[in-house]
PDB file of C-alpha atoms in Angstrom:
ATOM      1  CA  MET A   7       0.000   0.000   0.000  1.00  0.00           C
ATOM      2  CA  ASP A   8       1.489   3.354  -1.030  1.00  0.00           C
ATOM      3  CA  ALA A   9       1.051   5.910   1.752  1.00  0.00           C
ATOM      4  CA  GLY A  10       2.467   8.902  -0.093  1.00  0.00           C
ATOM      5  CA  PRO A  11      -0.078  11.442  -1.370  1.00  0.00           C
ATOM      6  CA  PRO A  12      -2.827  11.863   1.318  1.00  0.00           C
ATOM      7  CA  ALA A  13      -0.401  11.768   4.227  1.00  0.00           C
ATOM      8  CA  THR A  14       2.071  14.044   2.470  1.00  0.00           C
ATOM      9  CA  PHE A  15      -0.749  16.470   1.650  1.00  0.00           C
ATOM     10  CA  ASN A  16      -1.676  16.676   5.348  1.00  0.00           C
ATOM     11  CA  LEU A  17       1.949  17.273   6.301  1.00  0.00           C
ATOM     12  CA  LEU A  18       2.213  20.024   3.721  1.00  0.00           C
ATOM     13  CA  GLY A  19      -0.639  21.776   5.517  1.00  0.00           C
ATOM     14  CA  LEU A  20       1.022  21.331   8.906  1.00  0.00           C
ATOM     15  CA  GLN A  21       4.491  22.101   7.489  1.00  0.00           C
ATOM     16  CA  ARG A  22       6.072  19.955  10.224  1.00  0.00           C
ATOM     17  CA  LEU A  23       5.116  17.573  13.010  1.00  0.00           C
ATOM     18  CA  ARG A  24       7.051  16.172  15.946  1.00  0.00           C
ATOM     19  CA  GLU A  25       7.818  12.513  15.300  1.00  0.00           C
ATOM     20  CA  ASP A  26       6.544  11.508  18.749  1.00  0.00           C
ATOM     21  CA  GLU A  27       3.214  13.291  18.066  1.00  0.00           C
ATOM     22  CA  LEU A  28       2.480  11.337  14.873  1.00  0.00           C
ATOM     23  CA  PRO A  29       0.341   8.537  16.430  1.00  0.00           C
ATOM     24  CA  ALA A  30      -1.907  11.038  18.260  1.00  0.00           C
ATOM     25  CA  TYR A  31      -2.206  13.218  15.156  1.00  0.00           C
ATOM     26  CA  LEU A  32      -3.192  10.244  12.982  1.00  0.00           C
ATOM     27  CA  LYS A  33      -5.760   9.175  15.593  1.00  0.00           C
ATOM     28  CA  SER A  34      -7.292  12.680  15.462  1.00  0.00           C
ATOM     29  CA  VAL A  35      -7.867  12.544  11.674  1.00  0.00           C
ATOM     30  CA  PRO A  36     -10.950  10.375  10.984  1.00  0.00           C
ATOM     31  CA  PHE A  37      -9.663   9.098   7.623  1.00  0.00           C
ATOM     32  CA  PHE A  38      -6.363   7.872   9.052  1.00  0.00           C
ATOM     33  CA  ASP A  39      -8.008   6.443  12.163  1.00  0.00           C
ATOM     34  CA  SER A  40     -10.455   4.495  10.005  1.00  0.00           C
ATOM     35  CA  VAL A  41      -7.708   3.094   7.774  1.00  0.00           C
ATOM     36  CA  SER A  42      -5.660   2.102  10.804  1.00  0.00           C
ATOM     37  CA  GLN A  43      -8.486   0.488  12.766  1.00  0.00           C
ATOM     38  CA  ARG A  44     -10.692  -1.013  10.076  1.00  0.00           C
ATOM     39  CA  MET A  45      -8.388  -1.886   7.221  1.00  0.00           C
ATOM     40  CA  LEU A  46      -4.982  -2.502   8.759  1.00  0.00           C
ATOM     41  CA  GLU A  47      -5.991  -3.356  12.339  1.00  0.00           C
ATOM     42  CA  PHE A  48      -2.902  -1.583  13.720  1.00  0.00           C
ATOM     43  CA  SER A  49      -2.497   0.000  17.131  1.00  0.00           C
ATOM     44  CA  ASP A  50      -2.027   3.776  17.011  1.00  0.00           C
ATOM     45  CA  GLU A  51       1.712   3.419  17.605  1.00  0.00           C
ATOM     46  CA  ASP A  52       2.117   0.652  15.016  1.00  0.00           C
ATOM     47  CA  PHE A  53       0.194   2.654  12.415  1.00  0.00           C
ATOM     48  CA  GLY A  54       2.336   5.724  13.059  1.00  0.00           C
ATOM     49  CA  SER A  55       5.513   3.682  12.765  1.00  0.00           C
ATOM     50  CA  TRP A  56       4.324   1.934   9.593  1.00  0.00           C
ATOM     51  CA  LEU A  57       3.212   5.187   7.935  1.00  0.00           C
ATOM     52  CA  LEU A  58       6.427   6.963   8.891  1.00  0.00           C
ATOM     53  CA  GLY A  59       8.434   4.159   7.300  1.00  0.00           C
ATOM     54  CA  GLU A  60       6.352   4.240   4.109  1.00  0.00           C
ATOM     55  CA  LEU A  61       6.674   8.015   3.783  1.00  0.00           C
ATOM     56  CA  LEU A  62      10.423   7.848   4.365  1.00  0.00           C
ATOM     57  CA  ARG A  63      10.788   5.035   1.838  1.00  0.00           C
ATOM     58  CA  SER A  64       8.870   7.041  -0.774  1.00  0.00           C
ATOM     59  CA  ARG A  65      11.003  10.101   0.037  1.00  0.00           C
ATOM     60  CA  SER A  66       7.856  12.144   0.683  1.00  0.00           C
ATOM     61  CA  ILE A  67       9.235  13.232   4.059  1.00  0.00           C
ATOM     62  CA  GLU A  68      12.425  13.481   6.023  1.00  0.00           C
ATOM     63  CA  VAL A  69      12.964  13.363   9.772  1.00  0.00           C
ATOM     64  CA  ARG A  70      15.336  15.987  11.105  1.00  0.00           C
ATOM     65  CA  ASP A  71      16.013  16.589  14.813  1.00  0.00           C
ATOM     66  CA  GLY A  72      12.790  14.795  15.769  1.00  0.00           C
ATOM     67  CA  TRP A  73      10.624  16.724  13.284  1.00  0.00           C
ATOM     68  CA  ILE A  74       8.797  15.161  10.330  1.00  0.00           C
ATOM     69  CA  LEU A  75       9.150  17.484   7.358  1.00  0.00           C
ATOM     70  CA  PRO A  76       7.568  17.112   3.927  1.00  0.00           C
ATOM     71  CA  THR A  77      10.134  17.105   1.151  1.00  0.00           C
ATOM     72  CA  MET A  78       7.759  18.983  -1.159  1.00  0.00           C
ATOM     73  CA  ALA A  79       7.543  22.753  -0.719  1.00  0.00           C
ATOM     74  CA  PRO A  80       4.079  24.086   0.267  1.00  0.00           C
TER      75      PRO A  80
END
C-alpha cells in the first residue's frame, strides 16, 4: 500500500510535526483512524511507525532533529 499522497498532503498543511506526536495526530484525523483500525488493524503506535516508514521510503518526508518534514515545498 502506497502511503504517499494523502499523508504528504496533510503534512504540507502542517508544514512539520514532531515525530513523537504522529500517532496522536493520525488518531485525530478520521480518515487515518479508520484506515488504521478497520483496514490494517494496527495500534495507534504501530500505524504511526508503519506510515512513517512508508513516507520515508517514498522520500515524501524526512525526519530531522525529531521533526517530520515534507520534502515537497508548500
